[in-house]
């Protein structure tokens, strides 16, 4: 099996959940991940024990004209490389989980007549999945409202969640209470700013709260310094690899409401804002 895509945890982690389930059902199976050269998959997939190949692909929205042209050329080059990967790996199917690498890999699978599946986590699919949806054999969606975009190829499966989130035990709330904060795998400046602004109003709770905060790359030092200045206990990092352990320790989660995040919070049974 080839699982293509990533770039963010919201795309990548459902793919990892599927890969693990395939492995559980058939220990002789082989799964190859195909991602973007700059995506988070480069540091996560090998740690999960799966092989990863990358494509020279990037986004074309929200970038300058020069980079847009370069990334368009990268898409074409990525389709050629993806076809070579197909010839070498010979998968039974290609699963696109969203993200930059998903488009060229699924396009190559269409051109080479390999069975292909789209996993769509969002209620409203992005442009790439809406275009490719006409040419896939199966679309796994999380919401009945999404079925109309894929016609009779759509099946409501829910959003795959890694099993360690489903086995998190109930939390016994004892001070200091742990607040887990994150804005997706890349952080969210709006959440970081809101939390920093809120610290002054929480000074009476200083001894009763512990913060675990995933900031993303840009605001790490700023957020760390904000907690230190106010005297709060905080573990602040750009990214946590053992995220299910952070969920298990949390009394409250503050996060963006991405589809994968919501599915994980529900599976873990944690209170969230």
mmCIF file of C-alpha atoms in Angstrom:
data_model
loop_
_atom_site.group_PDB
_atom_site.id
_atom_site.type_symbol
_atom_site.label_atom_id
_atom_site.label_comp_id
_atom_site.label_asym_id
_atom_site.label_seq_id
_atom_site.Cartn_x
_atom_site.Cartn_y
_atom_site.Cartn_z
ATOM 1 C CA UNK A 1 0.000 0.000 0.000
ATOM 2 C CA UNK A 2 1.114 3.555 -0.695
ATOM 3 C CA UNK A 3 -0.180 6.313 1.583
ATOM 4 C CA UNK A 4 0.467 9.744 0.101
ATOM 5 C CA UNK A 5 0.215 13.177 1.671
ATOM 6 C CA UNK A 6 0.908 14.898 4.946
ATOM 7 C CA UNK A 7 2.393 18.321 5.528
ATOM 8 C CA UNK A 8 0.339 18.688 8.708
ATOM 9 C CA UNK A 9 -0.649 16.269 11.437
ATOM 10 C CA UNK A 10 -4.283 16.589 10.406
ATOM 11 C CA UNK A 11 -3.468 14.855 7.132
ATOM 12 C CA UNK A 12 -0.653 12.577 8.261
ATOM 13 C CA UNK A 13 -1.931 11.021 11.488
ATOM 14 C CA UNK A 14 -5.102 9.457 9.992
ATOM 15 C CA UNK A 15 -2.817 7.895 7.379
ATOM 16 C CA UNK A 16 -0.608 6.474 10.122
ATOM 17 C CA UNK A 17 -3.705 5.087 11.858
ATOM 18 C CA UNK A 18 -4.704 3.308 8.632
ATOM 19 C CA UNK A 19 -1.173 1.999 8.068
ATOM 20 C CA UNK A 20 -1.086 0.532 11.566
ATOM 21 C CA UNK A 21 -4.459 -1.146 11.069
ATOM 22 C CA UNK A 22 -3.291 -2.671 7.773
ATOM 23 C CA UNK A 23 -0.195 -3.930 9.579
ATOM 24 C CA UNK A 24 -2.294 -5.341 12.427
ATOM 25 C CA UNK A 25 -4.532 -7.257 10.028
ATOM 26 C CA UNK A 26 -1.703 -8.508 7.829
ATOM 27 C CA UNK A 27 1.762 -8.600 9.365
ATOM 28 C CA UNK A 28 3.239 -9.465 5.967
ATOM 29 C CA UNK A 29 1.891 -6.269 4.388
ATOM 30 C CA UNK A 30 4.153 -3.428 3.302
ATOM 31 C CA UNK A 31 3.213 0.245 3.463
ATOM 32 C CA UNK A 32 5.162 3.067 1.847
ATOM 33 C CA UNK A 33 4.502 6.696 2.748
ATOM 34 C CA UNK A 34 5.066 9.347 0.097
ATOM 35 C CA UNK A 35 5.272 12.918 1.365
ATOM 36 C CA UNK A 36 6.581 16.383 0.587
ATOM 37 C CA UNK A 37 10.238 17.190 1.130
ATOM 38 C CA UNK A 38 9.392 19.979 3.591
ATOM 39 C CA UNK A 39 6.503 18.266 5.428
ATOM 40 C CA UNK A 40 6.425 17.034 9.023
ATOM 41 C CA UNK A 41 6.286 13.487 7.655
ATOM 42 C CA UNK A 42 10.088 13.551 7.288
ATOM 43 C CA UNK A 43 10.526 13.498 11.074
ATOM 44 C CA UNK A 44 7.422 11.505 12.052
ATOM 45 C CA UNK A 45 7.028 8.625 9.576
ATOM 46 C CA UNK A 46 10.470 7.001 10.147
ATOM 47 C CA UNK A 47 9.859 7.076 13.924
ATOM 48 C CA UNK A 48 6.605 5.210 13.301
ATOM 49 C CA UNK A 49 8.578 2.447 11.598
ATOM 50 C CA UNK A 50 7.399 3.052 8.032
ATOM 51 C CA UNK A 51 9.421 3.766 4.904
ATOM 52 C CA UNK A 52 9.126 7.274 3.452
ATOM 53 C CA UNK A 53 9.900 8.690 0.031
ATOM 54 C CA UNK A 54 9.475 12.381 -0.750
ATOM 55 C CA UNK A 55 8.398 14.465 -3.723
ATOM 56 C CA UNK A 56 9.664 17.981 -4.630
ATOM 57 C CA UNK A 57 6.214 19.500 -4.277
ATOM 58 C CA UNK A 58 4.893 22.615 -2.538
ATOM 59 C CA UNK A 59 1.830 24.834 -2.409
ATOM 60 C CA UNK A 60 0.711 27.285 -5.102
ATOM 61 C CA UNK A 61 -1.720 29.311 -2.993
ATOM 62 C CA UNK A 62 -0.553 32.197 -0.821
ATOM 63 C CA UNK A 63 2.981 32.329 -2.264
ATOM 64 C CA UNK A 64 4.758 34.797 -4.542
ATOM 65 C CA UNK A 65 4.738 34.520 -8.333
ATOM 66 C CA UNK A 66 8.278 33.136 -8.612
ATOM 67 C CA UNK A 67 7.679 30.456 -6.009
ATOM 68 C CA UNK A 68 4.311 29.675 -7.577
ATOM 69 C CA UNK A 69 5.955 28.962 -10.939
ATOM 70 C CA UNK A 70 8.645 26.869 -9.247
ATOM 71 C CA UNK A 71 6.048 24.859 -7.325
ATOM 72 C CA UNK A 72 3.952 24.281 -10.452
ATOM 73 C CA UNK A 73 7.052 22.826 -12.096
ATOM 74 C CA UNK A 74 7.559 20.794 -8.942
ATOM 75 C CA UNK A 75 4.099 19.258 -9.323
ATOM 76 C CA UNK A 76 4.943 18.080 -12.846
ATOM 77 C CA UNK A 77 8.281 16.677 -11.690
ATOM 78 C CA UNK A 78 6.537 15.019 -8.756
ATOM 79 C CA UNK A 79 4.079 13.207 -11.032
ATOM 80 C CA UNK A 80 6.997 11.727 -12.994
ATOM 81 C CA UNK A 81 8.760 10.676 -9.790
ATOM 82 C CA UNK A 82 5.494 9.261 -8.427
ATOM 83 C CA UNK A 83 5.089 7.083 -11.532
ATOM 84 C CA UNK A 84 8.595 5.745 -10.967
ATOM 85 C CA UNK A 85 7.698 4.954 -7.347
ATOM 86 C CA UNK A 86 4.641 3.051 -8.581
ATOM 87 C CA UNK A 87 6.727 0.988 -10.993
ATOM 88 C CA UNK A 88 9.195 0.102 -8.245
ATOM 89 C CA UNK A 89 6.788 -0.506 -5.345
ATOM 90 C CA UNK A 90 3.821 -1.961 -7.286
ATOM 91 C CA UNK A 91 1.172 -1.245 -4.614
ATOM 92 C CA UNK A 92 -2.236 -2.870 -4.428
ATOM 93 C CA UNK A 93 -3.707 0.617 -3.986
ATOM 94 C CA UNK A 94 -2.768 4.252 -3.439
ATOM 95 C CA UNK A 95 -4.416 6.177 -0.589
ATOM 96 C CA UNK A 96 -4.324 9.973 -0.669
ATOM 97 C CA UNK A 97 -4.720 11.544 2.775
ATOM 98 C CA UNK A 98 -4.470 15.191 1.696
ATOM 99 C CA UNK A 99 -1.520 17.547 1.631
ATOM 100 C CA UNK A 100 0.857 18.529 -1.154
ATOM 101 C CA UNK A 101 2.162 15.052 -2.008
ATOM 102 C CA UNK A 102 -1.305 13.543 -2.289
ATOM 103 C CA UNK A 103 -2.144 15.256 -5.595
ATOM 104 C CA UNK A 104 0.834 14.107 -7.735
ATOM 105 C CA UNK A 105 0.771 10.602 -6.247
ATOM 106 C CA UNK A 106 -2.931 10.113 -6.962
ATOM 107 C CA UNK A 107 -2.494 11.670 -10.419
ATOM 108 C CA UNK A 108 0.250 9.150 -11.153
ATOM 109 C CA UNK A 109 -1.999 6.336 -9.905
ATOM 110 C CA UNK A 110 -4.768 7.517 -12.248
ATOM 111 C CA UNK A 111 -2.387 7.655 -15.220
ATOM 112 C CA UNK A 112 -0.968 4.220 -14.364
ATOM 113 C CA UNK A 113 -4.372 2.636 -13.593
ATOM 114 C CA UNK A 114 -3.672 1.712 -9.971
ATOM 115 C CA UNK A 115 -6.631 1.461 -7.556
ATOM 116 C CA UNK A 116 -6.925 4.722 -5.633
ATOM 117 C CA UNK A 117 -8.648 6.004 -2.520
ATOM 118 C CA UNK A 118 -9.131 9.491 -1.093
ATOM 119 C CA UNK A 119 -9.406 10.072 2.645
ATOM 120 C CA UNK A 120 -11.195 13.386 3.222
ATOM 121 C CA UNK A 121 -11.171 14.563 6.828
ATOM 122 C CA UNK A 122 -13.044 17.828 6.254
ATOM 123 C CA UNK A 123 -16.743 18.441 5.680
ATOM 124 C CA UNK A 124 -15.921 20.520 2.582
ATOM 125 C CA UNK A 125 -13.136 19.003 0.452
ATOM 126 C CA UNK A 126 -10.341 21.149 -0.915
ATOM 127 C CA UNK A 127 -9.992 21.847 -4.636
ATOM 128 C CA UNK A 128 -7.500 19.038 -5.291
ATOM 129 C CA UNK A 129 -9.731 16.358 -3.773
ATOM 130 C CA UNK A 130 -12.797 17.707 -5.564
ATOM 131 C CA UNK A 131 -10.957 17.431 -8.887
ATOM 132 C CA UNK A 132 -9.388 14.033 -8.192
ATOM 133 C CA UNK A 133 -12.604 12.731 -6.656
ATOM 134 C CA UNK A 134 -13.995 12.080 -10.122
ATOM 135 C CA UNK A 135 -11.210 9.621 -10.815
ATOM 136 C CA UNK A 136 -10.870 7.646 -7.597
ATOM 137 C CA UNK A 137 -12.431 4.284 -6.827
ATOM 138 C CA UNK A 138 -13.389 5.117 -3.262
ATOM 139 C CA UNK A 139 -13.655 8.206 -1.042
ATOM 140 C CA UNK A 140 -13.595 7.722 2.728
ATOM 141 C CA UNK A 141 -15.350 10.719 4.304
ATOM 142 C CA UNK A 142 -16.101 11.709 7.887
ATOM 143 C CA UNK A 143 -19.449 13.418 7.410
ATOM 144 C CA UNK A 144 -22.628 12.631 5.474
ATOM 145 C CA UNK A 145 -22.558 16.177 4.074
ATOM 146 C CA UNK A 146 -19.342 15.353 2.252
ATOM 147 C CA UNK A 147 -20.849 12.471 0.281
ATOM 148 C CA UNK A 148 -22.358 14.767 -2.338
ATOM 149 C CA UNK A 149 -18.878 15.819 -3.517
ATOM 150 C CA UNK A 150 -17.931 12.249 -4.438
ATOM 151 C CA UNK A 151 -21.244 10.683 -5.449
ATOM 152 C CA UNK A 152 -21.608 6.937 -5.081
ATOM 153 C CA UNK A 153 -17.855 6.570 -4.511
ATOM 154 C CA UNK A 154 -18.185 8.110 -1.025
ATOM 155 C CA UNK A 155 -18.528 6.030 2.133
ATOM 156 C CA UNK A 156 -18.817 7.564 5.607
ATOM 157 C CA UNK A 157 -16.038 5.909 7.610
ATOM 158 C CA UNK A 158 -15.286 8.523 10.246
ATOM 159 C CA UNK A 159 -11.802 9.905 10.770
ATOM 160 C CA UNK A 160 -9.213 7.214 11.621
ATOM 161 C CA UNK A 161 -7.605 7.742 15.032
ATOM 162 C CA UNK A 162 -4.435 6.084 16.279
ATOM 163 C CA UNK A 163 -5.298 3.364 18.835
ATOM 164 C CA UNK A 164 -3.289 4.870 21.697
ATOM 165 C CA UNK A 165 -5.774 7.758 21.854
ATOM 166 C CA UNK A 166 -8.664 5.320 22.283
ATOM 167 C CA UNK A 167 -7.030 3.613 25.269
ATOM 168 C CA UNK A 168 -6.423 6.766 27.343
ATOM 169 C CA UNK A 169 -8.002 6.223 30.792
ATOM 170 C CA UNK A 170 -10.328 8.735 32.494
ATOM 171 C CA UNK A 171 -8.516 11.574 34.256
ATOM 172 C CA UNK A 172 -8.694 12.034 38.025
ATOM 173 C CA UNK A 173 -8.486 15.794 38.455
ATOM 174 C CA UNK A 174 -5.891 16.744 41.066
ATOM 175 C CA UNK A 175 -4.011 20.052 41.292
ATOM 176 C CA UNK A 176 -1.888 21.189 39.637
ATOM 177 C CA UNK A 177 -4.310 20.895 36.754
ATOM 178 C CA UNK A 178 -2.684 20.367 33.365
ATOM 179 C CA UNK A 179 -3.819 22.528 30.451
ATOM 180 C CA UNK A 180 -2.679 21.238 27.043
ATOM 181 C CA UNK A 181 -2.564 23.954 24.382
ATOM 182 C CA UNK A 182 -1.839 23.558 20.686
ATOM 183 C CA UNK A 183 -2.913 24.958 17.347
ATOM 184 C CA UNK A 184 -2.322 21.940 15.169
ATOM 185 C CA UNK A 185 1.053 20.439 14.322
ATOM 186 C CA UNK A 186 2.384 23.807 13.108
ATOM 187 C CA UNK A 187 1.022 25.939 15.931
ATOM 188 C CA UNK A 188 -1.446 28.821 15.723
ATOM 189 C CA UNK A 189 -0.414 32.407 16.417
ATOM 190 C CA UNK A 190 -3.958 33.389 17.406
ATOM 191 C CA UNK A 191 -4.091 30.732 20.145
ATOM 192 C CA UNK A 192 -0.566 31.532 21.306
ATOM 193 C CA UNK A 193 -1.459 35.214 21.586
ATOM 194 C CA UNK A 194 -4.777 34.575 23.353
ATOM 195 C CA UNK A 195 -3.071 32.395 25.964
ATOM 196 C CA UNK A 196 -0.303 34.913 26.592
ATOM 197 C CA UNK A 197 -2.891 37.667 27.019
ATOM 198 C CA UNK A 198 -4.909 35.503 29.437
ATOM 199 C CA UNK A 199 -2.058 34.729 31.837
ATOM 200 C CA UNK A 200 -2.425 37.972 33.790
ATOM 201 C CA UNK A 201 -6.005 37.066 34.668
ATOM 202 C CA UNK A 202 -4.928 33.645 35.937
ATOM 203 C CA UNK A 203 -2.378 34.831 38.502
ATOM 204 C CA UNK A 204 -4.514 33.589 41.428
ATOM 205 C CA UNK A 205 -4.347 30.098 39.865
ATOM 206 C CA UNK A 206 -0.585 30.125 39.421
ATOM 207 C CA UNK A 207 0.043 27.300 41.901
ATOM 208 C CA UNK A 208 -2.882 25.237 40.624
ATOM 209 C CA UNK A 209 -2.082 25.183 36.906
ATOM 210 C CA UNK A 210 0.528 23.524 34.741
ATOM 211 C CA UNK A 211 0.703 24.318 31.025
ATOM 212 C CA UNK A 212 1.877 22.081 28.194
ATOM 213 C CA UNK A 213 2.031 24.224 25.070
ATOM 214 C CA UNK A 214 2.922 23.301 21.481
ATOM 215 C CA UNK A 215 3.695 26.601 19.781
ATOM 216 C CA UNK A 216 5.034 25.785 16.332
ATOM 217 C CA UNK A 217 8.399 27.173 15.220
ATOM 218 C CA UNK A 218 7.771 30.922 15.044
ATOM 219 C CA UNK A 219 6.685 31.864 18.554
ATOM 220 C CA UNK A 220 8.549 29.385 20.751
ATOM 221 C CA UNK A 221 10.766 31.897 22.558
ATOM 222 C CA UNK A 222 8.022 34.508 22.870
ATOM 223 C CA UNK A 223 5.601 32.054 24.488
ATOM 224 C CA UNK A 224 8.290 30.580 26.763
ATOM 225 C CA UNK A 225 9.214 34.054 27.978
ATOM 226 C CA UNK A 226 5.559 34.964 28.614
ATOM 227 C CA UNK A 227 5.093 31.999 30.955
ATOM 228 C CA UNK A 228 8.408 32.694 32.697
ATOM 229 C CA UNK A 229 7.622 36.382 33.263
ATOM 230 C CA UNK A 230 4.271 35.511 34.873
ATOM 231 C CA UNK A 231 5.779 32.709 36.960
ATOM 232 C CA UNK A 232 3.729 29.817 35.537
ATOM 233 C CA UNK A 233 4.921 26.231 35.308
ATOM 234 C CA UNK A 234 5.023 25.441 31.581
ATOM 235 C CA UNK A 235 6.507 22.884 29.202
ATOM 236 C CA UNK A 236 6.728 24.780 25.907
ATOM 237 C CA UNK A 237 7.962 23.108 22.723
ATOM 238 C CA UNK A 238 7.622 23.469 18.974
ATOM 239 C CA UNK A 239 6.273 19.921 18.677
ATOM 240 C CA UNK A 240 5.522 16.940 20.936
ATOM 241 C CA UNK A 241 6.157 13.486 19.484
ATOM 242 C CA UNK A 242 4.366 11.621 22.288
ATOM 243 C CA UNK A 243 1.115 13.517 21.917
ATOM 244 C CA UNK A 244 -1.140 10.776 23.273
ATOM 245 C CA UNK A 245 0.791 10.998 26.554
ATOM 246 C CA UNK A 246 0.090 14.724 26.683
ATOM 247 C CA UNK A 247 -3.616 14.028 26.122
ATOM 248 C CA UNK A 248 -3.553 11.472 28.940
ATOM 249 C CA UNK A 249 -2.034 13.992 31.358
ATOM 250 C CA UNK A 250 -4.372 16.840 30.384
ATOM 251 C CA UNK A 251 -7.295 18.044 32.477
ATOM 252 C CA UNK A 252 -8.284 20.513 29.753
ATOM 253 C CA UNK A 253 -7.320 20.930 26.102
ATOM 254 C CA UNK A 254 -7.305 24.281 24.284
ATOM 255 C CA UNK A 255 -6.879 23.875 20.538
ATOM 256 C CA UNK A 256 -8.019 24.607 17.034
ATOM 257 C CA UNK A 257 -10.957 22.506 15.899
ATOM 258 C CA UNK A 258 -9.287 20.614 13.070
ATOM 259 C CA UNK A 259 -11.057 17.430 12.021
ATOM 260 C CA UNK A 260 -8.301 15.117 13.251
ATOM 261 C CA UNK A 261 -7.888 17.032 16.511
ATOM 262 C CA UNK A 262 -11.619 16.814 17.232
ATOM 263 C CA UNK A 263 -11.596 13.068 16.512
ATOM 264 C CA UNK A 264 -8.635 12.538 18.852
ATOM 265 C CA UNK A 265 -10.180 14.621 21.650
ATOM 266 C CA UNK A 266 -13.392 12.634 21.368
ATOM 267 C CA UNK A 267 -11.505 9.322 21.426
ATOM 268 C CA UNK A 268 -9.482 10.439 24.457
ATOM 269 C CA UNK A 269 -12.554 11.677 26.334
ATOM 270 C CA UNK A 270 -11.017 14.982 27.366
ATOM 271 C CA UNK A 271 -12.691 18.325 28.064
ATOM 272 C CA UNK A 272 -11.722 20.876 25.433
ATOM 273 C CA UNK A 273 -12.125 24.452 24.304
#
